[in-house]
């Protein structure tokens, strides 16, 4: 396991999550603004259509029946608009960001598996992990002991001279 790879993959994951969130936020904000404006225009247009339909229906039926029919038509129109507004965004940028996100998750999982293999190898064969660390330490200790032995051997010789 390489910690640099883990950090790199975590940065990529964090950045793609930010990109995905930004794309979704922009989509929602733009969609909300356009929907609000469209709703305002539609409300005025629907009010005029309602008024004209009401006057036309009052001539054929009673005022109560005309109002009930127009209310049912309004509910159907509102349901259709909610279905259209609820559609998910279909863009290449969100798909690309999701692919990068998935790839970084896979890379992190591979790094975690490598760490798990190293840990289980260290548990099963502890000398294989200790020996690479101990050899340089033993060499340093031997050098220091030789240096100390030379210094202690030369010190009594200097005092006796």
Coordinates of C-alpha atoms in Angstrom, one line a residue, residues 20-139:
X20 CA -21.0 16.2 -9.1
X21 CA -22.6 18.3 -6.3
X22 CA -21.9 21.5 -8.3
X23 CA -23.4 20.1 -11.5
X24 CA -26.5 19.0 -9.7
X25 CA -26.8 22.3 -7.8
X26 CA -26.5 24.3 -11.1
X27 CA -29.1 22.1 -12.7
X28 CA -31.5 22.5 -9.8
X29 CA -31.0 26.2 -9.6
X30 CA -31.4 26.8 -13.3
X31 CA -34.4 24.4 -13.4
X32 CA -36.0 26.1 -10.4
X33 CA -35.6 29.6 -11.8
X34 CA -37.0 28.6 -15.2
X35 CA -39.8 26.6 -13.6
X36 CA -40.8 29.6 -11.4
X37 CA -40.8 32.0 -14.4
X38 CA -42.8 29.5 -16.5
X39 CA -45.2 29.0 -13.6
X40 CA -45.8 32.7 -13.4
X41 CA -46.5 33.0 -17.1
X42 CA -48.6 29.9 -17.1
X43 CA -50.6 31.2 -14.2
X44 CA -51.6 34.3 -16.1
X45 CA -52.3 32.3 -19.2
X46 CA -54.3 29.7 -17.3
X47 CA -56.3 32.4 -15.6
X48 CA -57.3 33.9 -18.9
X49 CA -58.2 30.4 -20.3
X50 CA -60.1 29.6 -17.1
X51 CA -62.1 32.8 -17.4
X52 CA -62.9 32.2 -21.1
X53 CA -63.7 28.6 -20.5
X54 CA -65.9 29.5 -17.6
X55 CA -67.9 31.9 -19.6
X56 CA -68.3 29.4 -22.4
X57 CA -69.3 26.6 -20.1
X58 CA -71.8 28.7 -18.1
X59 CA -73.8 29.1 -21.3
X60 CA -74.1 25.3 -21.7
X61 CA -74.2 24.2 -18.0
X62 CA -74.7 25.6 -14.6
X63 CA -72.0 27.7 -12.9
X64 CA -71.2 24.9 -10.4
X65 CA -70.6 22.3 -13.2
X66 CA -68.4 24.7 -15.2
X67 CA -66.2 25.4 -12.1
X68 CA -65.9 21.7 -11.3
X69 CA -64.8 20.8 -14.8
X70 CA -62.2 23.6 -14.9
X71 CA -60.9 22.5 -11.4
X72 CA -60.4 18.9 -12.7
X73 CA -58.6 20.1 -15.8
X74 CA -56.3 22.3 -13.6
X75 CA -55.4 19.2 -11.5
X76 CA -54.5 17.2 -14.6
X77 CA -52.3 20.0 -15.9
X78 CA -50.5 20.3 -12.6
X79 CA -49.9 16.6 -12.5
X80 CA -48.4 16.6 -16.0
X81 CA -46.1 19.6 -15.0
X82 CA -44.9 17.8 -11.9
X83 CA -44.0 14.7 -13.9
X84 CA -42.1 16.7 -16.4
X85 CA -40.3 18.7 -13.7
X86 CA -39.2 15.5 -11.9
X87 CA -37.2 14.1 -14.7
X88 CA -33.5 13.4 -13.9
X89 CA -30.8 15.4 -15.6
X90 CA -29.3 13.6 -18.5
X91 CA -25.9 15.1 -19.3
X92 CA -22.5 13.8 -20.3
X93 CA -20.8 15.8 -17.6
X94 CA -22.6 14.1 -14.8
X95 CA -22.0 10.6 -16.3
X96 CA -18.3 11.4 -16.7
X97 CA -18.0 12.7 -13.1
X98 CA -19.7 9.5 -11.9
X99 CA -17.2 7.4 -13.9
X100 CA -14.3 9.2 -12.3
X101 CA -15.9 8.8 -8.9
X102 CA -16.4 5.0 -9.4
X103 CA -12.8 4.7 -10.6
X104 CA -11.4 6.4 -7.6
X105 CA -13.5 4.2 -5.3
X106 CA -12.2 1.1 -7.0
X107 CA -8.6 2.4 -6.6
X108 CA -9.2 3.0 -2.9
X109 CA -10.6 -0.5 -2.5
X110 CA -7.5 -1.9 -4.2
X111 CA -5.2 0.1 -1.9
X112 CA -7.2 -1.2 1.1
X113 CA -6.9 -4.8 -0.1
X114 CA -3.1 -4.3 -0.5
X115 CA -3.0 -3.0 3.1
X116 CA -5.0 -5.9 4.3
X117 CA -2.6 -8.3 2.5
X118 CA 0.4 -6.6 4.1
X119 CA -1.2 -6.7 7.5
X120 CA -2.2 -10.4 7.2
X121 CA 1.3 -11.2 5.9
X122 CA 2.9 -9.5 8.9
X123 CA 0.7 -11.5 11.2
X124 CA 1.4 -14.8 9.5
X125 CA 5.1 -14.1 8.9
X126 CA 6.3 -11.5 11.4
X127 CA 10.0 -12.0 10.7
X128 CA 9.5 -11.1 7.0
X129 CA 8.4 -7.6 8.0
X130 CA 10.8 -7.2 10.9
X131 CA 14.0 -8.3 9.1
X132 CA 14.0 -5.4 6.5
X133 CA 13.8 -2.9 9.4
X134 CA 16.2 -4.7 11.7
X135 CA 19.1 -5.2 9.2
X136 CA 19.8 -1.4 8.9
X137 CA 19.4 -1.0 12.6
X138 CA 21.9 -3.8 13.4
X139 CA 24.4 -2.2 10.9

